[in-house]
mmCIF file of C-alpha atoms in Angstrom:
data_model
loop_
_atom_site.group_PDB
_atom_site.id
_atom_site.type_symbol
_atom_site.label_atom_id
_atom_site.label_comp_id
_atom_site.label_asym_id
_atom_site.label_seq_id
_atom_site.Cartn_x
_atom_site.Cartn_y
_atom_site.Cartn_z
ATOM 1 C CA UNK A 1 -23.179 -24.946 -10.965
ATOM 2 C CA UNK A 2 -20.951 -22.240 -9.460
ATOM 3 C CA UNK A 3 -20.772 -18.664 -10.662
ATOM 4 C CA UNK A 4 -17.400 -19.340 -12.304
ATOM 5 C CA UNK A 5 -18.901 -22.308 -14.172
ATOM 6 C CA UNK A 6 -21.698 -20.072 -15.462
ATOM 7 C CA UNK A 7 -19.180 -17.390 -16.430
ATOM 8 C CA UNK A 8 -16.948 -19.855 -18.236
ATOM 9 C CA UNK A 9 -19.930 -21.454 -19.997
ATOM 10 C CA UNK A 10 -21.090 -18.003 -21.071
ATOM 11 C CA UNK A 11 -17.652 -17.340 -22.558
ATOM 12 C CA UNK A 12 -17.710 -20.670 -24.397
ATOM 13 C CA UNK A 13 -15.330 -22.574 -22.115
ATOM 14 C CA UNK A 14 -15.948 -25.825 -20.366
ATOM 15 C CA UNK A 15 -15.727 -25.563 -16.569
ATOM 16 C CA UNK A 16 -12.625 -27.715 -16.191
ATOM 17 C CA UNK A 17 -9.404 -27.143 -14.281
ATOM 18 C CA UNK A 18 -7.586 -25.360 -17.129
ATOM 19 C CA UNK A 19 -10.451 -22.912 -17.642
ATOM 20 C CA UNK A 20 -10.597 -22.119 -13.937
ATOM 21 C CA UNK A 21 -6.828 -21.703 -13.930
ATOM 22 C CA UNK A 22 -7.029 -19.294 -16.893
ATOM 23 C CA UNK A 23 -9.805 -17.338 -15.170
ATOM 24 C CA UNK A 24 -7.760 -17.111 -11.955
ATOM 25 C CA UNK A 25 -4.706 -15.977 -13.936
ATOM 26 C CA UNK A 26 -6.731 -13.266 -15.676
ATOM 27 C CA UNK A 27 -8.033 -12.035 -12.316
ATOM 28 C CA UNK A 28 -4.500 -11.946 -10.886
ATOM 29 C CA UNK A 29 -3.157 -10.080 -13.941
ATOM 30 C CA UNK A 30 -6.032 -7.603 -13.702
ATOM 31 C CA UNK A 31 -5.182 -7.057 -10.028
ATOM 32 C CA UNK A 32 -1.527 -6.506 -10.913
ATOM 33 C CA UNK A 33 -2.511 -3.929 -13.542
ATOM 34 C CA UNK A 34 -4.720 -2.128 -11.040
ATOM 35 C CA UNK A 35 -1.855 -2.124 -8.537
ATOM 36 C CA UNK A 36 0.471 -0.632 -11.139
ATOM 37 C CA UNK A 37 -2.039 2.082 -12.073
ATOM 38 C CA UNK A 38 -2.635 2.921 -8.402
ATOM 39 C CA UNK A 39 1.129 3.059 -7.852
ATOM 40 C CA UNK A 40 1.579 5.479 -10.764
ATOM 41 C CA UNK A 41 -1.254 7.662 -9.516
ATOM 42 C CA UNK A 42 0.119 7.612 -5.978
ATOM 43 C CA UNK A 43 3.610 8.518 -7.153
ATOM 44 C CA UNK A 44 2.353 11.418 -9.261
ATOM 45 C CA UNK A 45 0.177 12.692 -6.421
ATOM 46 C CA UNK A 46 3.101 12.392 -3.997
ATOM 47 C CA UNK A 47 5.424 14.356 -6.279
ATOM 48 C CA UNK A 48 2.737 17.003 -6.863
ATOM 49 C CA UNK A 49 2.152 17.287 -3.101
ATOM 50 C CA UNK A 50 5.847 17.705 -2.312
ATOM 51 C CA UNK A 51 6.292 20.297 -5.066
ATOM 52 C CA UNK A 52 3.264 22.341 -4.082
ATOM 53 C CA UNK A 53 4.065 22.294 -0.357
ATOM 54 C CA UNK A 54 7.697 23.239 -0.907
ATOM 55 C CA UNK A 55 6.780 25.937 -3.408
ATOM 56 C CA UNK A 56 4.221 27.475 -1.076
ATOM 57 C CA UNK A 57 6.397 27.323 2.027
ATOM 58 C CA UNK A 58 9.565 28.533 0.337
ATOM 59 C CA UNK A 59 7.601 31.348 -1.288
ATOM 60 C CA UNK A 60 6.368 32.301 2.173
ATOM 61 C CA UNK A 61 9.926 32.241 3.545
ATOM 62 C CA UNK A 62 11.265 34.333 0.669
ATOM 63 C CA UNK A 63 8.568 36.963 1.181
ATOM 64 C CA UNK A 64 9.706 37.585 4.752
ATOM 65 C CA UNK A 65 11.438 40.863 5.647
ATOM 66 C CA UNK A 66 15.221 41.085 5.806
ATOM 67 C CA UNK A 67 15.153 41.115 9.593
ATOM 68 C CA UNK A 68 13.706 37.610 9.597
ATOM 69 C CA UNK A 69 16.833 36.258 7.875
ATOM 70 C CA UNK A 70 19.253 37.998 10.213
ATOM 71 C CA UNK A 71 17.540 36.772 13.375
ATOM 72 C CA UNK A 72 16.393 33.282 12.408
ATOM 73 C CA UNK A 73 18.076 30.110 11.327
ATOM 74 C CA UNK A 74 17.022 29.890 7.704
ATOM 75 C CA UNK A 75 18.821 26.584 7.108
ATOM 76 C CA UNK A 76 16.885 24.928 9.898
ATOM 77 C CA UNK A 77 13.613 26.303 8.534
ATOM 78 C CA UNK A 78 14.357 24.957 5.055
ATOM 79 C CA UNK A 79 15.284 21.572 6.547
ATOM 80 C CA UNK A 80 11.985 21.454 8.445
ATOM 81 C CA UNK A 81 10.077 22.414 5.292
ATOM 82 C CA UNK A 82 11.770 19.628 3.343
ATOM 83 C CA UNK A 83 11.174 17.081 6.101
ATOM 84 C CA UNK A 84 7.512 17.980 6.598
ATOM 85 C CA UNK A 85 6.784 17.970 2.869
ATOM 86 C CA UNK A 86 8.267 14.484 2.654
ATOM 87 C CA UNK A 87 6.260 13.325 5.669
ATOM 88 C CA UNK A 88 2.979 14.560 4.231
ATOM 89 C CA UNK A 89 3.745 12.916 0.900
ATOM 90 C CA UNK A 90 4.557 9.652 2.697
ATOM 91 C CA UNK A 91 1.190 9.804 4.412
ATOM 92 C CA UNK A 92 -0.557 10.086 1.053
ATOM 93 C CA UNK A 93 1.508 7.218 -0.352
ATOM 94 C CA UNK A 94 0.716 4.967 2.625
ATOM 95 C CA UNK A 95 -2.993 5.772 2.337
ATOM 96 C CA UNK A 96 -2.965 4.757 -1.342
ATOM 97 C CA UNK A 97 -1.092 1.547 -0.588
ATOM 98 C CA UNK A 98 -3.567 0.576 2.133
ATOM 99 C CA UNK A 99 -6.544 1.422 -0.072
ATOM 100 C CA UNK A 100 -5.089 -0.521 -3.010
ATOM 101 C CA UNK A 101 -4.325 -3.549 -0.835
ATOM 102 C CA UNK A 102 -7.823 -3.459 0.630
ATOM 103 C CA UNK A 103 -9.487 -3.209 -2.784
ATOM 104 C CA UNK A 104 -7.341 -6.001 -4.207
ATOM 105 C CA UNK A 105 -7.997 -8.231 -1.211
ATOM 106 C CA UNK A 106 -11.739 -7.801 -1.549
ATOM 107 C CA UNK A 107 -11.538 -8.311 -5.321
ATOM 108 C CA UNK A 108 -9.463 -11.460 -4.996
ATOM 109 C CA UNK A 109 -11.749 -12.858 -2.292
ATOM 110 C CA UNK A 110 -14.831 -12.220 -4.403
ATOM 111 C CA UNK A 111 -13.147 -13.777 -7.438
ATOM 112 C CA UNK A 112 -12.026 -16.755 -5.400
ATOM 113 C CA UNK A 113 -15.527 -17.102 -3.983
ATOM 114 C CA UNK A 114 -16.933 -17.135 -7.522
ATOM 115 C CA UNK A 115 -14.458 -19.803 -8.582
ATOM 116 C CA UNK A 116 -14.986 -22.146 -5.629
ATOM 117 C CA UNK A 117 -16.578 -21.736 -2.220
ATOM 118 C CA UNK A 118 -14.635 -24.686 -0.771
ATOM 119 C CA UNK A 119 -11.346 -23.273 -2.035
ATOM 120 C CA UNK A 120 -12.207 -19.873 -0.558
ATOM 121 C CA UNK A 121 -12.915 -21.368 2.849
ATOM 122 C CA UNK A 122 -9.792 -23.542 2.849
ATOM 123 C CA UNK A 123 -7.549 -20.675 1.720
ATOM 124 C CA UNK A 124 -9.207 -18.390 4.282
ATOM 125 C CA UNK A 125 -8.344 -20.829 7.068
ATOM 126 C CA UNK A 126 -4.827 -21.194 5.714
ATOM 127 C CA UNK A 127 -4.493 -17.399 5.499
ATOM 128 C CA UNK A 128 -5.549 -17.015 9.133
ATOM 129 C CA UNK A 129 -2.957 -19.619 10.156
ATOM 130 C CA UNK A 130 -0.241 -17.838 8.144
ATOM 131 C CA UNK A 131 -1.131 -14.430 9.627
ATOM 132 C CA UNK A 132 -1.218 -15.848 13.168
ATOM 133 C CA UNK A 133 2.161 -17.527 12.609
ATOM 134 C CA UNK A 134 3.655 -14.289 11.268
ATOM 135 C CA UNK A 135 2.360 -12.352 14.270
ATOM 136 C CA UNK A 136 3.776 -14.946 16.663
ATOM 137 C CA UNK A 137 7.182 -14.875 14.914
ATOM 138 C CA UNK A 138 7.152 -11.064 14.887
ATOM 139 C CA UNK A 139 6.568 -10.972 18.658
ATOM 140 C CA UNK A 140 9.343 -13.515 19.233
ATOM 141 C CA UNK A 141 11.644 -11.441 17.055
ATOM 142 C CA UNK A 142 10.866 -8.317 19.114
ATOM 143 C CA UNK A 143 11.649 -10.174 22.344
ATOM 144 C CA UNK A 144 14.950 -11.445 20.935
ATOM 145 C CA UNK A 145 15.784 -7.980 19.655
ATOM 146 C CA UNK A 146 15.276 -6.476 23.119
ATOM 147 C CA UNK A 147 17.408 -9.206 24.706
ATOM 148 C CA UNK A 148 20.211 -8.676 22.188
ATOM 149 C CA UNK A 149 20.082 -4.909 22.671
ATOM 150 C CA UNK A 150 20.507 -5.374 26.432
ATOM 151 C CA UNK A 151 23.693 -7.444 25.974
#
């Protein structure tokens, strides 16, 4: 008896295909909800980061003496501030996306393992084949892109 069979029996379900399908659907929906929550948190943190960096840097620029504005290129400084604030916020957003994807991958693998060990192994092999194929196609695409750029 697998862990999913024990879980389903504990919940009052029979361990048949429909019950396993419902359990898998619940796990996927839970993962989607977690992704949405992480996305909201990441977006709010990104906006907060951009606001606080811009506020601090622009406050620093505005507190400069008059001579600073007559000798420097203020427009360029503001453009750099805006660009760097966006870059730092993008870094935070990427970190959250990677962390969320990693957590979801581990969660889905554990859930899949609980449902069926054979299914986990077969999907793992299929996943490796899909990733290898994508990498191969990506490299071919890069080669073609370089050839087309040289034309």
